Coordinates of C-alpha atoms in Angstrom, one line a residue:
Chain A
G580 CA 0.0 0.0 0.0
E581 CA 0.8 3.7 0.0
N582 CA 3.3 5.1 2.5
V583 CA 3.6 8.8 3.2
E584 CA 6.5 10.3 5.0
Q585 CA 6.2 13.9 6.3
H586 CA 9.0 16.1 7.6
P587 CA 9.6 17.9 9.9
S588 CA 7.4 16.8 12.7
T589 CA 7.8 20.3 14.3
L590 CA 8.6 23.6 12.7
S591 CA 9.1 26.8 14.6
V592 CA 9.4 30.1 12.7
Q593 CA 9.2 33.8 13.3
E594 CA 6.3 35.8 12.1
G595 CA 6.9 36.9 8.5
D596 CA 9.3 34.0 7.7
S597 CA 8.5 31.3 5.2
A598 CA 7.7 27.7 6.2
V599 CA 8.2 24.6 4.1
I600 CA 6.8 21.1 4.9
K601 CA 7.8 18.2 2.8
C602 CA 6.2 14.8 2.0
T603 CA 7.2 11.8 0.1
Y604 CA 5.0 9.0 -1.1
S605 CA 5.7 5.5 -2.3
D606 CA 2.9 4.6 -4.8
S607 CA 3.7 6.0 -8.2
A608 CA 0.0 5.6 -9.1
S609 CA -1.0 8.2 -6.5
N610 CA -2.5 11.2 -8.4
Y611 CA -4.1 13.4 -5.8
F612 CA -2.3 15.2 -3.0
P613 CA -4.3 17.4 -0.5
W614 CA -3.0 19.4 2.4
Y615 CA -5.0 19.8 5.6
K616 CA -4.7 22.3 8.5
Q617 CA -5.9 21.1 11.9
E618 CA -6.1 23.5 14.8
L619 CA -6.2 22.1 18.3
G620 CA -9.4 20.1 18.9
K621 CA -10.9 21.0 15.6
R622 CA -11.5 19.4 12.3
P623 CA -8.8 19.1 9.6
Q624 CA -9.6 21.6 6.9
L625 CA -8.5 21.4 3.3
I626 CA -6.2 24.3 2.5
I627 CA -4.9 23.4 -0.9
D628 CA -4.6 20.3 -3.1
I629 CA -2.8 19.3 -6.3
R630 CA -3.3 16.7 -8.9
S631 CA -0.6 14.7 -10.7
N632 CA -1.0 16.6 -14.0
V633 CA 0.1 19.9 -12.4
G634 CA 3.6 20.7 -11.0
E635 CA 2.7 23.7 -8.9
K636 CA -0.4 25.4 -7.5
K637 CA -0.6 28.7 -5.5
D638 CA -3.3 30.3 -3.5
Q639 CA -2.3 33.6 -1.9
R640 CA 0.4 32.8 0.7
I641 CA 0.1 29.1 0.2
A642 CA 1.7 27.0 -2.6
V643 CA 2.2 23.4 -3.2
T644 CA 4.8 21.8 -5.5
L645 CA 4.8 18.2 -6.8
N646 CA 7.7 16.3 -8.3
K647 CA 6.2 13.1 -9.7
T648 CA 9.6 11.6 -10.7
A649 CA 11.0 12.0 -7.2
K650 CA 7.6 11.2 -5.6
H651 CA 7.6 14.2 -3.3
F652 CA 5.5 17.2 -2.7
S653 CA 5.8 20.2 -0.5
L654 CA 3.7 22.9 1.1
H655 CA 5.1 26.4 1.2
I656 CA 3.7 29.1 3.4
T657 CA 5.1 32.7 2.9
E658 CA 4.8 35.6 5.3
T659 CA 3.7 33.4 8.1
Q660 CA 1.3 34.8 10.7
P661 CA 0.6 33.5 14.3
E662 CA -2.8 32.2 13.1
D663 CA -1.0 29.9 10.7
S664 CA 0.1 27.9 13.9
A665 CA -1.5 24.5 13.6
V666 CA -0.8 20.9 12.6
Y667 CA -0.5 20.4 8.9
F668 CA -1.2 17.0 7.3
C669 CA -0.3 15.9 3.8
A670 CA -2.0 13.0 2.1
A671 CA -1.6 11.0 -1.1
S672 CA -4.2 8.9 -2.9
R673 CA -5.0 7.4 -6.2
G674 CA -8.3 6.9 -7.8
T675 CA -11.6 8.7 -7.5
G676 CA -15.0 7.9 -6.3
G677 CA -15.2 4.6 -4.4
S678 CA -11.6 3.8 -5.0
Y679 CA -10.3 6.9 -3.4
I680 CA -8.5 6.1 -0.2
P681 CA -6.1 8.7 1.1
T682 CA -3.0 7.9 3.2
F683 CA -2.0 10.7 5.6
G684 CA 1.4 11.8 6.8
R685 CA 2.2 12.0 10.5
G686 CA 1.6 15.7 10.6
T687 CA 3.8 18.8 11.2
S688 CA 3.2 21.1 14.1
L689 CA 3.9 24.6 12.9
I690 CA 4.5 27.3 15.5
V691 CA 4.7 30.9 14.4
H692 CA 6.1 33.2 17.0
P693 CA 4.9 36.8 16.9
Chain B
G1498 CA -18.7 25.0 0.7
A1499 CA -19.2 21.4 1.6
V1500 CA -20.3 20.9 5.2
V1501 CA -20.1 17.7 7.3
S1502 CA -21.8 17.6 10.6
Q1503 CA -20.7 15.1 13.3
H1504 CA -22.6 14.4 16.5
P1505 CA -22.1 14.2 19.4
S1506 CA -19.0 16.3 19.8
W1507 CA -18.2 14.9 23.3
V1508 CA -19.3 11.7 25.0
I1509 CA -18.4 10.5 28.5
C1510 CA -19.8 7.2 29.5
K1511 CA -19.2 4.1 31.6
S1512 CA -17.3 1.1 30.5
G1513 CA -19.5 -1.4 28.7
T1514 CA -21.8 1.2 27.1
S1515 CA -22.3 1.3 23.4
V1516 CA -21.9 4.7 21.8
K1517 CA -23.2 5.8 18.4
I1518 CA -21.6 8.7 16.4
E1519 CA -23.4 10.2 13.5
C1520 CA -21.8 11.8 10.4
R1521 CA -23.9 13.8 8.0
S1522 CA -23.1 15.6 4.7
L1523 CA -25.4 18.6 4.8
D1524 CA -25.2 20.0 1.3
F1525 CA -23.8 17.3 -0.9
Q1526 CA -24.2 13.6 -1.5
A1527 CA -21.4 11.6 0.1
T1528 CA -20.8 8.5 -2.0
T1529 CA -17.9 7.6 0.3
M1530 CA -17.4 8.2 4.0
F1531 CA -14.4 7.6 6.1
W1532 CA -13.9 7.0 9.8
Y1533 CA -10.7 8.0 11.5
R1534 CA -9.3 7.7 15.0
Q1535 CA -6.8 10.2 16.2
F1536 CA -4.7 10.0 19.3
P1537 CA -3.2 13.2 20.9
K1538 CA -0.5 14.8 18.8
Q1539 CA -0.7 11.9 16.2
S1540 CA -1.9 11.5 12.7
L1541 CA -5.3 10.4 11.4
M1542 CA -5.6 6.6 11.5
L1543 CA -8.1 5.3 9.0
M1544 CA -10.4 2.8 10.6
A1545 CA -12.8 2.1 7.7
T1546 CA -14.2 3.3 4.4
S1547 CA -17.8 2.9 3.5
N1548 CA -19.7 3.5 0.3
E1549 CA -23.4 4.1 0.4
G1550 CA -25.4 0.9 0.4
S1551 CA -22.3 -1.3 0.8
K1552 CA -20.6 -2.9 3.7
A1553 CA -17.7 -1.0 5.2
T1554 CA -14.2 -1.9 4.4
Y1555 CA -12.1 -2.1 7.6
E1556 CA -8.4 -1.4 7.9
Q1557 CA -6.2 -4.1 9.2
G1558 CA -6.4 -4.4 13.0
V1559 CA -9.8 -2.7 13.3
E1560 CA -12.4 -5.0 14.7
K1561 CA -15.6 -4.8 12.6
D1562 CA -17.7 -6.3 15.4
K1563 CA -16.4 -3.7 17.8
F1564 CA -16.8 -0.7 15.5
L1565 CA -20.0 -1.1 13.6
I1566 CA -20.4 1.2 10.6
N1567 CA -23.6 1.8 8.7
H1568 CA -23.8 4.0 5.6
A1569 CA -27.5 3.8 5.1
S1570 CA -27.9 6.8 2.8
L1571 CA -26.0 9.3 0.7
T1572 CA -25.9 11.8 3.6
L1573 CA -25.6 9.7 6.7
S1574 CA -23.1 7.3 8.2
T1575 CA -22.9 6.0 11.7
L1576 CA -20.2 4.5 13.8
T1577 CA -21.2 2.5 16.8
V1578 CA -18.5 1.6 19.4
T1579 CA -19.9 -1.5 21.0
S1580 CA -19.2 -2.3 24.7
A1581 CA -16.7 0.5 24.9
H1582 CA -13.8 0.2 27.2
P1583 CA -11.3 2.8 28.5
E1584 CA -8.8 1.9 25.7
D1585 CA -11.4 3.0 23.2
S1586 CA -11.2 6.6 24.5
S1587 CA -10.0 8.7 21.6
F1588 CA -10.9 11.4 19.1
Y1589 CA -13.0 10.0 16.3
I1590 CA -13.4 12.0 13.1
C1591 CA -15.5 11.2 10.1
S1592 CA -15.1 12.6 6.6
A1593 CA -17.3 12.5 3.5
K1594 CA -16.5 12.7 -0.2
G1595 CA -18.7 13.2 -3.2
G1596 CA -18.3 11.4 -6.4
G1597 CA -15.5 11.9 -9.0
N1598 CA -12.7 14.2 -8.1
Q1599 CA -14.3 15.9 -5.1
P1600 CA -12.1 16.3 -2.1
Q1601 CA -13.0 14.8 1.3
H1602 CA -14.4 17.1 4.0
F1603 CA -14.1 16.4 7.7
G1604 CA -16.6 16.6 10.5
D1605 CA -15.7 18.3 13.8
G1606 CA -14.9 15.1 15.5
T1607 CA -16.2 13.3 18.6
R1608 CA -14.1 13.1 21.8
L1609 CA -15.0 9.8 23.4
S1610 CA -14.1 9.2 27.0
I1611 CA -14.8 5.9 28.6
L1612 CA -14.6 5.8 32.4

């Protein structure tokens, strides 16, 4: 099955700095890669996603890059703010509809110091 | 946007009790629903996947007779923890996904505490 590795487990930055979280996956058939943000005690919320036919996607301060050959994808947050502090999960999956089963990384706890 | 409602948000009960958790997709049809368990400061552990009208597919190590899943309609799935014990205490989160390339959306989670 799919195996997703996520690094680092903890990331501490100063407000205004950039933050990068990296994930690798093992199944070359995976074609959908979402990123979720989970604040303490709350639901994971989809913040950005990318499909295998795209190499990069950006949404304001958040961007995701995908390298299919190397089987890794990364989340980039620029101009970090204290409210970005949360746990971020990457996931990889293949298929759609009933065959869609995502595998999550272990999560990265991002701490943004004001 | 897509909304998934999960109830109850918090349950405290005695050992041996059965607990039912509901997961509803409020504004879309969820062809697939997922149930996760999350321990403090850890990742989401997939317990089972269910498609409407079909039996749930359980992940290895998850007891299907312990964690009963019913996906009776395109908007409702339930997880029943039968004869719960303290080791079942955890944060349980459901998610729902529409057909095709739709992403999955999570419920708010249920914090289950068994005394």
